[in-house]
Amino acid sequence: QVQLVESGGGLVQAGGSLRLSCAASGRTFSSYAMGWFRQTPGKEREFVAAVSWSNTYYADSVKGRFTISRGNAKNTVYLQMNSLKPEDTAVYYCAASTTVAAGTDERDYDYWGQGTQVTVSS
């Protein structure tokens, strides 16, 4: 059974940093894309960042502030979030795909974590 477990969320002041982690188990995702999405109450889930075999993708709203990376074991993915803003407040979800070409569309992702809350105070 595939599981994605996120950690690292919390409360931070505007301008601060957080690092989210996601560990996958149950199968290997080293050749496939993994990504981060986020959702706030009343809004649809939105793309944040993704890493495939050879590319990284970022939403315009986080470009230059967030960095996605894989761990050495490749079944982990991190999201380093710097210069956080109150509008970054959301539940952040880790996602894993079984395709190499997955990018910004959540329909490309097959497995999802339970989410971790990130709250940025002004």
PDB file of C-alpha atoms in Angstrom:
ATOM      1  CA  GLN A   1       0.000   0.000   0.000  1.00  0.00           C
ATOM      2  CA  VAL A   2       1.386   3.357  -1.036  1.00  0.00           C
ATOM      3  CA  GLN A   3       1.608   6.026   1.627  1.00  0.00           C
ATOM      4  CA  LEU A   4       2.790   9.628   1.454  1.00  0.00           C
ATOM      5  CA  VAL A   5       3.492  11.276   4.782  1.00  0.00           C
ATOM      6  CA  GLU A   6       4.090  15.015   4.998  1.00  0.00           C
ATOM      7  CA  SER A   7       5.763  16.852   7.843  1.00  0.00           C
ATOM      8  CA  GLY A   8       7.194  20.255   8.599  1.00  0.00           C
ATOM      9  CA  GLY A   9       4.132  22.459   8.581  1.00  0.00           C
ATOM     10  CA  GLY A  10       3.443  24.987  11.295  1.00  0.00           C
ATOM     11  CA  LEU A  11       3.003  28.620  12.200  1.00  0.00           C
ATOM     12  CA  VAL A  12       5.520  31.192  11.029  1.00  0.00           C
ATOM     13  CA  GLN A  13       5.652  34.954  10.753  1.00  0.00           C
ATOM     14  CA  ALA A  14       5.621  36.663   7.384  1.00  0.00           C
ATOM     15  CA  GLY A  15       9.106  36.699   5.907  1.00  0.00           C
ATOM     16  CA  GLY A  16      10.036  33.487   7.648  1.00  0.00           C
ATOM     17  CA  SER A  17      10.848  30.046   6.294  1.00  0.00           C
ATOM     18  CA  LEU A  18       9.576  26.494   6.580  1.00  0.00           C
ATOM     19  CA  ARG A  19      10.715  23.232   5.054  1.00  0.00           C
ATOM     20  CA  LEU A  20       8.116  20.613   4.192  1.00  0.00           C
ATOM     21  CA  SER A  21       9.077  16.981   3.801  1.00  0.00           C
ATOM     22  CA  CYS A  22       7.231  14.109   2.167  1.00  0.00           C
ATOM     23  CA  ALA A  23       8.246  10.488   2.497  1.00  0.00           C
ATOM     24  CA  ALA A  24       6.732   7.894   0.190  1.00  0.00           C
ATOM     25  CA  SER A  25       6.522   4.197   0.952  1.00  0.00           C
ATOM     26  CA  GLY A  26       4.991   1.176  -0.714  1.00  0.00           C
ATOM     27  CA  ARG A  27       6.581   1.688  -4.124  1.00  0.00           C
ATOM     28  CA  THR A  28       9.445   3.512  -5.746  1.00  0.00           C
ATOM     29  CA  PHE A  29       8.880   6.927  -7.268  1.00  0.00           C
ATOM     30  CA  SER A  30      12.480   7.674  -8.170  1.00  0.00           C
ATOM     31  CA  SER A  31      11.708   7.720 -11.905  1.00  0.00           C
ATOM     32  CA  TYR A  32       8.432   9.571 -11.612  1.00  0.00           C
ATOM     33  CA  ALA A  33       7.221  13.021 -10.745  1.00  0.00           C
ATOM     34  CA  MET A  34       6.418  14.208  -7.251  1.00  0.00           C
ATOM     35  CA  GLY A  35       4.869  17.513  -6.366  1.00  0.00           C
ATOM     36  CA  TRP A  36       3.227  19.837  -3.878  1.00  0.00           C
ATOM     37  CA  PHE A  37      -0.225  21.349  -4.041  1.00  0.00           C
ATOM     38  CA  ARG A  38      -2.077  23.527  -1.562  1.00  0.00           C
ATOM     39  CA  GLN A  39      -5.655  24.326  -0.655  1.00  0.00           C
ATOM     40  CA  THR A  40      -7.442  26.951   1.411  1.00  0.00           C
ATOM     41  CA  PRO A  41     -11.055  26.681   2.628  1.00  0.00           C
ATOM     42  CA  GLY A  42     -13.552  27.381  -0.116  1.00  0.00           C
ATOM     43  CA  LYS A  43     -10.981  27.242  -2.883  1.00  0.00           C
ATOM     44  CA  GLU A  44      -9.835  24.552  -5.259  1.00  0.00           C
ATOM     45  CA  ARG A  45      -6.541  22.818  -4.706  1.00  0.00           C
ATOM     46  CA  GLU A  46      -3.769  24.605  -6.602  1.00  0.00           C
ATOM     47  CA  PHE A  47      -0.409  23.593  -7.924  1.00  0.00           C
ATOM     48  CA  VAL A  48       2.693  24.789  -6.060  1.00  0.00           C
ATOM     49  CA  ALA A  49       5.736  22.907  -7.353  1.00  0.00           C
ATOM     50  CA  ALA A  50       6.773  19.639  -8.954  1.00  0.00           C
ATOM     51  CA  VAL A  51       9.916  17.743  -9.803  1.00  0.00           C
ATOM     52  CA  SER A  52      10.128  15.185 -12.560  1.00  0.00           C
ATOM     53  CA  TRP A  53      13.078  13.167 -13.782  1.00  0.00           C
ATOM     54  CA  SER A  54      14.677  16.154 -15.436  1.00  0.00           C
ATOM     55  CA  ASN A  55      12.607  19.267 -14.717  1.00  0.00           C
ATOM     56  CA  THR A  56      11.195  21.365 -11.939  1.00  0.00           C
ATOM     57  CA  TYR A  57       8.014  23.389 -12.166  1.00  0.00           C
ATOM     58  CA  TYR A  58       6.749  26.231 -10.009  1.00  0.00           C
ATOM     59  CA  ALA A  59       3.584  28.242  -9.753  1.00  0.00           C
ATOM     60  CA  ASP A  60       4.195  31.887 -10.594  1.00  0.00           C
ATOM     61  CA  SER A  61       3.103  32.875  -7.095  1.00  0.00           C
ATOM     62  CA  VAL A  62       5.969  30.964  -5.461  1.00  0.00           C
ATOM     63  CA  LYS A  63       8.690  31.228  -8.079  1.00  0.00           C
ATOM     64  CA  GLY A  64      11.886  32.602  -6.567  1.00  0.00           C
ATOM     65  CA  ARG A  65      10.724  31.897  -3.007  1.00  0.00           C
ATOM     66  CA  PHE A  66      10.090  28.132  -2.931  1.00  0.00           C
ATOM     67  CA  THR A  67      12.454  25.349  -3.955  1.00  0.00           C
ATOM     68  CA  ILE A  68      11.453  21.744  -4.553  1.00  0.00           C
ATOM     69  CA  SER A  69      14.037  18.981  -4.315  1.00  0.00           C
ATOM     70  CA  ARG A  70      14.347  15.248  -3.940  1.00  0.00           C
ATOM     71  CA  GLY A  71      16.127  13.417  -1.196  1.00  0.00           C
ATOM     72  CA  ASN A  72      19.028  11.080  -1.885  1.00  0.00           C
ATOM     73  CA  ALA A  73      16.695   8.096  -1.666  1.00  0.00           C
ATOM     74  CA  LYS A  74      14.522   9.721  -4.350  1.00  0.00           C
ATOM     75  CA  ASN A  75      11.395   8.575  -2.551  1.00  0.00           C
ATOM     76  CA  THR A  76      11.379  11.775  -0.572  1.00  0.00           C
ATOM     77  CA  VAL A  77      10.599  15.269  -1.715  1.00  0.00           C
ATOM     78  CA  TYR A  78      11.119  18.562   0.046  1.00  0.00           C
ATOM     79  CA  LEU A  79       9.667  22.020  -0.325  1.00  0.00           C
ATOM     80  CA  GLN A  80      11.840  24.806   1.041  1.00  0.00           C
ATOM     81  CA  MET A  81       9.641  27.847   1.520  1.00  0.00           C
ATOM     82  CA  ASN A  82      11.328  31.204   2.066  1.00  0.00           C
ATOM     83  CA  SER A  83       9.988  34.747   2.322  1.00  0.00           C
ATOM     84  CA  LEU A  84       6.615  33.386   3.311  1.00  0.00           C
ATOM     85  CA  LYS A  85       3.548  35.571   2.931  1.00  0.00           C
ATOM     86  CA  PRO A  86       0.150  35.403   4.646  1.00  0.00           C
ATOM     87  CA  GLU A  87      -1.346  34.328   1.308  1.00  0.00           C
ATOM     88  CA  ASP A  88       0.790  31.187   1.453  1.00  0.00           C
ATOM     89  CA  THR A  89      -1.384  29.977   4.330  1.00  0.00           C
ATOM     90  CA  ALA A  90      -2.964  26.696   3.285  1.00  0.00           C
ATOM     91  CA  VAL A  91      -2.970  22.963   3.742  1.00  0.00           C
ATOM     92  CA  TYR A  92      -0.081  21.625   1.689  1.00  0.00           C
ATOM     93  CA  TYR A  93      -0.387  18.223   0.041  1.00  0.00           C
ATOM     94  CA  CYS A  94       2.356  16.010  -1.299  1.00  0.00           C
ATOM     95  CA  ALA A  95       1.534  14.088  -4.476  1.00  0.00           C
ATOM     96  CA  ALA A  96       3.241  11.318  -6.425  1.00  0.00           C
ATOM     97  CA  SER A  97       2.728  10.264  -9.999  1.00  0.00           C
ATOM     98  CA  THR A  98       3.309   7.055 -11.910  1.00  0.00           C
ATOM     99  CA  THR A  99       4.216   8.962 -15.014  1.00  0.00           C
ATOM    100  CA  VAL A 100       7.462  10.638 -15.895  1.00  0.00           C
ATOM    101  CA  ALA A 101       5.874  13.660 -17.498  1.00  0.00           C
ATOM    102  CA  ALA A 102       3.583  14.792 -14.693  1.00  0.00           C
ATOM    103  CA  GLY A 103       3.718  18.500 -14.071  1.00  0.00           C
ATOM    104  CA  THR A 104       1.228  21.066 -12.904  1.00  0.00           C
ATOM    105  CA  ASP A 105      -2.073  19.221 -13.379  1.00  0.00           C
ATOM    106  CA  GLU A 106      -3.304  17.382 -10.287  1.00  0.00           C
ATOM    107  CA  ARG A 107      -4.955  14.810 -12.540  1.00  0.00           C
ATOM    108  CA  ASP A 108      -1.466  13.553 -13.392  1.00  0.00           C
ATOM    109  CA  TYR A 109      -0.923  12.457  -9.792  1.00  0.00           C
ATOM    110  CA  ASP A 110      -2.070   9.134  -8.436  1.00  0.00           C
ATOM    111  CA  TYR A 111      -1.193   9.253  -4.750  1.00  0.00           C
ATOM    112  CA  TRP A 112      -1.728  11.975  -2.164  1.00  0.00           C
ATOM    113  CA  GLY A 113      -0.655  12.632   1.393  1.00  0.00           C
ATOM    114  CA  GLN A 114      -2.977  13.694   4.181  1.00  0.00           C
ATOM    115  CA  GLY A 115      -1.817  17.303   4.133  1.00  0.00           C
ATOM    116  CA  THR A 116       0.079  19.538   6.526  1.00  0.00           C
ATOM    117  CA  GLN A 117      -1.079  22.961   7.668  1.00  0.00           C
ATOM    118  CA  VAL A 118       1.068  26.005   6.976  1.00  0.00           C
ATOM    119  CA  THR A 119      -0.012  29.243   8.617  1.00  0.00           C
ATOM    120  CA  VAL A 120       1.793  32.520   7.957  1.00  0.00           C
ATOM    121  CA  SER A 121       0.934  35.376  10.288  1.00  0.00           C
ATOM    122  CA  SER A 122       1.220  39.006   9.272  1.00  0.00           C
TER     123      SER A 122
END
